[in-house]
CSV table of C-alpha atoms in Angstrom, one decimal:
chain,number,residue,atom,x,y,z
R,15,MET,CA,-15.9,67.2,-21.4
R,16,ASN,CA,-17.4,68.1,-24.7
R,17,LYS,CA,-15.1,69.1,-27.5
R,18,LEU,CA,-15.3,72.6,-28.9
R,19,MET,CA,-17.5,72.7,-32.0
R,20,ARG,CA,-17.9,76.3,-33.0
R,21,VAL,CA,-19.6,77.5,-36.1
R,22,PRO,CA,-17.4,79.8,-38.2
R,23,PHE,CA,-19.8,82.7,-38.1
R,24,GLY,CA,-19.7,83.7,-34.5
R,25,ILE,CA,-20.6,82.6,-31.1
R,26,PRO,CA,-24.3,82.2,-30.4
R,27,VAL,CA,-24.1,82.1,-26.6
R,28,SER,CA,-21.9,83.7,-24.0
R,29,VAL,CA,-22.2,82.2,-20.5
R,30,ILE,CA,-21.1,84.7,-17.8
R,31,MET,CA,-20.1,83.9,-14.2
R,32,GLY,CA,-18.3,85.5,-11.3
R,33,ILE,CA,-16.4,83.7,-8.6
R,34,TYR,CA,-15.2,85.0,-5.3
R,35,ASN,CA,-14.9,82.8,-2.2
R,36,GLU,CA,-17.1,79.8,-3.0
R,37,PRO,CA,-15.8,76.4,-2.0
R,38,LEU,CA,-13.7,75.0,-4.9
R,39,GLU,CA,-15.8,71.9,-5.1
R,40,TRP,CA,-18.9,74.1,-5.8
R,41,ILE,CA,-17.1,76.1,-8.4
R,42,LYS,CA,-15.9,72.9,-10.1
R,43,GLN,CA,-19.5,71.5,-10.2
R,44,SER,CA,-20.8,74.7,-11.6
R,45,ILE,CA,-18.2,74.9,-14.3
R,46,ASP,CA,-18.6,71.2,-15.2
R,47,SER,CA,-22.4,71.6,-15.5
R,48,ILE,CA,-21.8,74.3,-18.2
R,49,LEU,CA,-19.0,72.5,-20.0
R,50,ASN,CA,-21.2,69.3,-20.2
R,51,GLN,CA,-24.1,71.0,-21.9
R,52,THR,CA,-25.8,69.4,-24.9
R,53,PHE,CA,-25.5,72.7,-26.7
R,54,VAL,CA,-21.7,73.2,-27.1
R,55,ASP,CA,-21.4,76.3,-29.2
R,56,PHE,CA,-20.7,78.9,-26.5
R,57,GLU,CA,-18.0,80.8,-24.7
R,58,PHE,CA,-17.8,80.7,-21.0
R,59,ILE,CA,-16.5,83.9,-19.4
R,60,ILE,CA,-15.5,83.5,-15.8
R,61,VAL,CA,-14.5,86.5,-13.7
R,62,ASN,CA,-12.3,85.9,-10.7
R,63,ASP,CA,-13.2,88.6,-8.3
R,64,ASN,CA,-10.9,87.4,-5.5
R,65,PRO,CA,-7.3,87.9,-6.9
R,66,LEU,CA,-5.9,87.2,-3.4
R,67,ARG,CA,-7.3,83.6,-3.5
R,68,ASN,CA,-4.6,81.7,-5.4
R,69,ASP,CA,-6.6,78.5,-5.7
R,70,ASN,CA,-9.2,80.3,-7.8
R,71,TYR,CA,-6.4,81.4,-10.2
R,72,ILE,CA,-5.0,77.8,-10.3
R,73,LEU,CA,-8.4,76.2,-10.9
R,74,LEU,CA,-9.5,78.6,-13.6
R,75,ASN,CA,-6.3,78.3,-15.5
R,76,LYS,CA,-6.5,74.5,-15.4
R,77,TYR,CA,-10.0,74.6,-16.8
R,78,GLN,CA,-8.9,77.1,-19.5
R,79,GLN,CA,-6.2,74.7,-20.6
R,80,ILE,CA,-8.7,71.9,-20.8
R,81,ASP,CA,-11.5,73.7,-22.7
R,82,LYS,CA,-10.8,76.6,-25.1
R,83,ARG,CA,-14.4,77.9,-24.7
R,84,ILE,CA,-13.4,79.3,-21.3
R,85,VAL,CA,-12.3,82.9,-21.1
R,86,VAL,CA,-10.8,83.8,-17.7
R,87,VAL,CA,-10.8,87.4,-16.4
R,88,GLU,CA,-8.8,88.3,-13.3
R,89,ASN,CA,-9.8,91.4,-11.4
R,90,GLU,CA,-7.0,93.4,-9.9
R,91,SER,CA,-9.1,93.9,-6.8
R,92,ASN,CA,-12.5,92.9,-5.5
R,93,ILE,CA,-15.1,94.9,-7.3
R,94,GLY,CA,-18.2,92.9,-6.5
R,95,LEU,CA,-20.4,90.6,-8.5
R,96,THR,CA,-22.4,93.2,-10.4
R,97,GLU,CA,-19.3,95.0,-11.7
R,98,SER,CA,-17.6,91.6,-12.5
R,99,LEU,CA,-20.6,90.5,-14.5
R,100,ASN,CA,-20.7,93.9,-16.3
R,101,LYS,CA,-17.1,93.3,-17.2
R,102,ALA,CA,-18.0,89.9,-18.6
R,103,LEU,CA,-20.9,91.4,-20.6
R,104,LEU,CA,-18.5,93.9,-22.3
R,105,LEU,CA,-16.3,90.9,-23.4
R,106,ALA,CA,-19.2,88.7,-24.4
R,107,LYS,CA,-19.3,87.9,-28.2
R,108,GLY,CA,-22.5,85.9,-28.1
R,109,LYS,CA,-25.9,86.9,-29.5
R,110,TYR,CA,-27.4,85.5,-26.3
R,111,ILE,CA,-26.2,85.7,-22.6
R,112,ALA,CA,-26.7,82.9,-20.2
R,113,ARG,CA,-26.1,83.8,-16.5
R,114,MET,CA,-24.5,81.4,-14.1
R,115,ASP,CA,-23.5,81.5,-10.4
R,116,ALA,CA,-20.5,79.7,-9.0
R,117,ASP,CA,-22.6,77.9,-6.4
R,118,ASP,CA,-25.2,76.5,-8.8
R,119,ILE,CA,-25.5,73.6,-11.2
R,120,SER,CA,-27.3,73.6,-14.5
R,121,ILE,CA,-29.0,70.6,-16.0
R,122,ASN,CA,-27.2,69.5,-19.2
R,123,LYS,CA,-30.0,70.6,-21.6
R,124,ARG,CA,-30.3,74.1,-20.1
R,125,ILE,CA,-28.7,76.2,-22.8
R,126,GLU,CA,-30.2,74.1,-25.6
R,127,ASN,CA,-33.7,74.3,-24.2
R,128,GLN,CA,-33.5,78.0,-23.3
R,129,LYS,CA,-32.1,79.1,-26.6
R,130,ARG,CA,-34.8,77.1,-28.5
R,131,TYR,CA,-37.6,78.5,-26.2
R,132,LEU,CA,-36.5,82.1,-26.5
R,133,GLU,CA,-36.2,81.9,-30.3
R,134,GLU,CA,-39.5,80.0,-30.8
R,135,ASN,CA,-41.4,82.5,-28.7
R,136,ASN,CA,-39.5,85.6,-29.8
R,137,TYR,CA,-38.7,86.7,-26.3
R,138,ASP,CA,-35.9,89.0,-25.1
R,139,LEU,CA,-35.2,87.5,-21.7
R,140,ILE,CA,-36.4,84.3,-20.0
R,141,GLY,CA,-35.7,82.5,-16.8
R,142,GLY,CA,-36.8,79.3,-15.3
R,143,ILE,CA,-37.8,77.3,-12.3
R,144,SER,CA,-35.1,76.0,-9.9
R,145,GLN,CA,-34.5,73.4,-7.3
R,146,MET,CA,-32.6,74.4,-4.1
R,147,ILE,CA,-30.1,71.9,-2.8
R,148,ASP,CA,-27.9,71.7,0.2
R,149,GLU,CA,-24.1,71.3,0.3
R,150,ASN,CA,-24.5,67.5,-0.3
R,151,GLY,CA,-26.8,67.9,-3.3
R,152,LYS,CA,-29.9,67.0,-1.3
R,153,SER,CA,-33.1,68.7,-2.4
R,154,ILE,CA,-34.4,71.3,0.0
R,155,TYR,CA,-37.2,72.8,-2.0
R,156,SER,CA,-38.3,73.7,-5.5
R,157,ILE,CA,-39.5,76.8,-7.2
R,158,LYS,CA,-42.0,75.3,-9.6
R,159,LYS,CA,-43.8,78.4,-10.7
R,160,VAL,CA,-42.9,82.1,-11.3
R,161,PRO,CA,-45.4,84.9,-11.4
R,162,THR,CA,-46.5,86.2,-14.8
R,163,ASN,CA,-49.2,88.6,-13.8
R,164,MET,CA,-47.8,92.2,-13.3
R,165,ASP,CA,-49.5,92.6,-9.9
R,166,LYS,CA,-48.1,89.3,-8.6
R,167,ILE,CA,-44.6,90.2,-10.0
R,168,LYS,CA,-44.7,93.5,-8.1
R,169,LYS,CA,-45.8,91.8,-4.9
R,170,ALA,CA,-43.1,89.1,-5.3
R,171,LEU,CA,-40.3,91.7,-5.9
R,172,ARG,CA,-41.0,93.2,-2.4
R,173,TYR,CA,-39.8,90.0,-0.8
R,174,ASN,CA,-37.3,88.4,-3.2
R,175,GLN,CA,-36.3,87.9,-6.8
R,176,ILE,CA,-38.7,86.4,-9.2
R,177,ILE,CA,-36.4,84.4,-11.3
R,178,SER,CA,-33.3,82.7,-10.0
R,179,HIS,CA,-30.2,84.4,-11.5
R,180,PRO,CA,-28.6,81.3,-12.9
R,181,THR,CA,-31.7,80.7,-15.0
R,182,TRP,CA,-31.5,84.0,-16.9
R,183,PHE,CA,-31.1,83.7,-20.6
R,184,GLY,CA,-31.6,86.6,-23.0
R,185,LYS,CA,-30.5,88.6,-26.0
R,186,LYS,CA,-27.3,90.5,-25.5
R,187,GLU,CA,-28.7,93.6,-27.3
R,188,VAL,CA,-31.3,93.8,-24.5
Protein backbone atom coordinates (compact mmCIF):
# COMPACT_ATOMS: atom_id res chain seq x y z
CA MET A 1 0.00 0.00 0.00
CA ASN A 2 1.05 3.56 -0.62
CA LYS A 3 2.44 5.55 2.26
CA LEU A 4 0.54 8.66 3.27
CA MET A 5 2.03 11.78 1.66
CA ARG A 6 -0.23 14.70 2.54
CA VAL A 7 0.53 18.27 1.72
CA PRO A 8 0.43 20.52 4.81
CA PHE A 9 -2.30 22.83 3.47
CA GLY A 10 -5.28 20.51 3.36
CA ILE A 11 -6.66 17.50 1.64
CA PRO A 12 -7.34 17.87 -2.07
CA VAL A 13 -9.61 14.80 -2.42
CA SER A 14 -12.08 12.98 -0.20
CA VAL A 15 -13.18 9.56 -1.39
CA ILE A 16 -16.54 8.50 0.06
CA MET A 17 -17.97 5.00 0.22
CA GLY A 18 -20.70 3.17 2.08
CA ILE A 19 -20.64 -0.51 2.91
CA TYR A 20 -23.52 -2.69 3.98
CA ASN A 21 -23.71 -6.39 3.17
CA GLU A 22 -21.30 -6.85 0.27
CA PRO A 23 -19.01 -9.90 0.34
CA LEU A 24 -15.85 -9.08 2.31
CA GLU A 25 -13.63 -9.97 -0.64
CA TRP A 26 -15.40 -7.35 -2.78
CA ILE A 27 -15.03 -4.72 -0.06
CA LYS A 28 -11.31 -5.51 0.24
CA GLN A 29 -10.80 -5.23 -3.53
CA SER A 30 -12.67 -1.93 -3.57
CA ILE A 31 -10.68 -0.47 -0.68
CA ASP A 32 -7.37 -1.71 -2.09
CA SER A 33 -8.13 -0.17 -5.49
CA ILE A 34 -8.42 3.23 -3.80
CA LEU A 35 -5.44 2.81 -1.46
CA ASN A 36 -3.25 1.86 -4.43
CA GLN A 37 -3.99 4.99 -6.46
CA THR A 38 -1.10 6.86 -8.09
CA PHE A 39 -2.54 10.06 -6.55
CA VAL A 40 -2.02 9.55 -2.83
CA ASP A 41 -3.11 12.82 -1.20
CA PHE A 42 -6.65 11.93 -0.17
CA GLU A 43 -8.79 10.87 2.74
CA PHE A 44 -10.98 7.81 2.37
CA ILE A 45 -14.23 8.02 4.35
CA ILE A 46 -15.95 4.65 4.65
CA VAL A 47 -19.36 4.46 6.32
CA ASN A 48 -20.42 1.09 7.75
CA ASP A 49 -24.19 1.05 7.38
CA ASN A 50 -24.54 -2.43 8.85
CA PRO A 51 -23.51 -2.18 12.51
CA LEU A 52 -24.87 -5.69 13.18
CA ARG A 53 -22.29 -7.19 10.83
CA ASN A 54 -19.21 -7.59 13.02
CA ASP A 55 -16.90 -8.61 10.17
CA ASN A 56 -17.44 -5.17 8.56
CA TYR A 57 -16.31 -3.55 11.79
CA ILE A 58 -13.24 -5.79 12.09
CA LEU A 59 -12.23 -5.30 8.45
CA LEU A 60 -12.56 -1.50 8.52
CA ASN A 61 -10.64 -1.15 11.76
CA LYS A 62 -7.85 -3.32 10.37
CA TYR A 63 -7.59 -1.10 7.30
CA GLN A 64 -7.72 2.04 9.43
CA GLN A 65 -4.71 0.81 11.42
CA ILE A 66 -2.77 0.10 8.21
CA ASP A 67 -3.51 3.38 6.43
CA LYS A 68 -4.19 6.64 8.26
CA ARG A 69 -5.98 8.13 5.26
CA ILE A 70 -8.97 5.96 6.14
CA VAL A 71 -11.74 7.49 8.26
CA VAL A 72 -14.28 4.94 9.49
CA VAL A 73 -17.82 5.96 10.40
CA GLU A 74 -20.05 3.43 12.15
CA ASN A 75 -23.78 4.03 11.85
CA GLU A 76 -25.78 3.12 14.94
CA SER A 77 -28.45 1.57 12.72
CA ASN A 78 -29.02 1.02 9.02
CA ILE A 79 -29.89 4.39 7.44
CA GLY A 80 -29.36 3.52 3.78
CA LEU A 81 -26.72 4.40 1.22
CA THR A 82 -27.89 7.94 0.48
CA GLU A 83 -27.91 9.04 4.11
CA SER A 84 -24.60 7.27 4.75
CA LEU A 85 -22.98 9.14 1.84
CA ASN A 86 -24.48 12.42 3.05
CA LYS A 87 -22.89 11.74 6.44
CA ALA A 88 -19.55 11.18 4.70
CA LEU A 89 -19.97 14.43 2.73
CA LEU A 90 -20.44 16.37 5.96
CA LEU A 91 -17.14 14.96 7.27
CA ALA A 92 -15.22 15.36 4.00
CA LYS A 93 -12.34 17.85 4.13
CA GLY A 94 -11.34 17.60 0.48
CA LYS A 95 -11.80 20.24 -2.17
CA TYR A 96 -12.97 17.41 -4.43
CA ILE A 97 -15.20 14.40 -3.78
CA ALA A 98 -14.65 11.04 -5.45
CA ARG A 99 -17.48 8.53 -5.14
CA MET A 100 -16.83 4.82 -4.69
CA ASP A 101 -19.00 1.73 -4.24
CA ALA A 102 -18.06 -1.25 -2.09
CA ASP A 103 -18.57 -3.67 -4.96
CA ASP A 104 -16.49 -1.78 -7.54
CA ILE A 105 -12.81 -1.50 -8.43
CA SER A 106 -11.05 1.67 -9.62
CA ILE A 107 -8.10 1.66 -11.98
CA ASN A 108 -4.96 2.91 -10.22
CA LYS A 109 -4.82 6.26 -12.09
CA ARG A 110 -8.49 7.09 -11.59
CA ILE A 111 -8.12 9.91 -9.06
CA GLU A 112 -5.04 11.37 -10.73
CA ASN A 113 -6.69 11.40 -14.16
CA GLN A 114 -10.05 12.69 -12.96
CA LYS A 115 -8.56 15.49 -10.86
CA ARG A 116 -6.38 16.65 -13.76
CA TYR A 117 -9.24 16.45 -16.29
CA LEU A 118 -11.68 18.33 -14.04
CA GLU A 119 -9.16 21.10 -13.32
CA GLU A 120 -7.88 21.44 -16.90
CA ASN A 121 -11.43 21.79 -18.23
CA ASN A 122 -12.83 23.82 -15.33
CA TYR A 123 -15.71 21.39 -14.78
CA ASP A 124 -17.74 21.01 -11.60
CA LEU A 125 -18.59 17.31 -11.87
CA ILE A 126 -17.37 14.55 -14.14
CA GLY A 127 -17.87 10.83 -14.53
CA GLY A 128 -16.48 8.21 -16.78
CA ILE A 129 -16.91 5.03 -18.66
CA SER A 130 -16.95 1.70 -16.90
CA GLN A 131 -16.53 -1.98 -17.45
CA MET A 132 -18.94 -4.41 -15.79
CA ILE A 133 -17.36 -7.55 -14.39
CA ASP A 134 -18.75 -10.65 -12.73
CA GLU A 135 -17.82 -12.08 -9.31
CA ASN A 136 -14.67 -13.60 -10.83
CA GLY A 137 -13.44 -10.39 -12.45
CA LYS A 138 -14.49 -11.52 -15.94
CA SER A 139 -15.68 -8.73 -18.23
CA ILE A 140 -19.42 -8.85 -18.96
CA TYR A 141 -19.80 -5.61 -20.92
CA SER A 142 -18.44 -2.07 -21.15
CA ILE A 143 -20.02 1.34 -21.12
CA LYS A 144 -17.78 3.11 -23.59
CA LYS A 145 -19.78 6.25 -24.22
CA VAL A 146 -22.10 8.43 -22.18
CA PRO A 147 -24.63 10.85 -23.68
CA THR A 148 -23.64 14.51 -23.79
CA ASN A 149 -26.60 15.91 -25.73
CA MET A 150 -29.45 17.07 -23.43
CA ASP A 151 -32.15 15.17 -25.35
CA LYS A 152 -30.12 11.96 -25.19
CA ILE A 153 -29.44 12.52 -21.48
CA LYS A 154 -33.17 12.91 -20.75
CA LYS A 155 -33.97 9.77 -22.73
CA ALA A 156 -31.25 7.75 -20.99
CA LEU A 157 -32.42 8.88 -17.54
CA ARG A 158 -35.80 7.25 -18.15
CA TYR A 159 -34.13 3.85 -18.21
CA ASN A 160 -31.06 4.06 -16.02
CA GLN A 161 -28.30 6.26 -14.72
CA ILE A 162 -26.06 8.02 -17.19
CA ILE A 163 -22.78 7.87 -15.33
CA SER A 164 -21.78 4.98 -13.07
CA HIS A 165 -21.71 6.16 -9.47
CA PRO A 166 -18.13 5.07 -8.74
CA THR A 167 -16.88 7.27 -11.57
CA TRP A 168 -18.26 10.50 -10.11
CA PHE A 169 -15.64 13.12 -9.28
CA GLY A 170 -16.48 16.71 -8.51
CA LYS A 171 -16.04 19.86 -6.50
CA LYS A 172 -17.29 19.58 -2.94
CA GLU A 173 -18.78 23.06 -3.09
CA VAL A 174 -21.12 21.84 -5.84
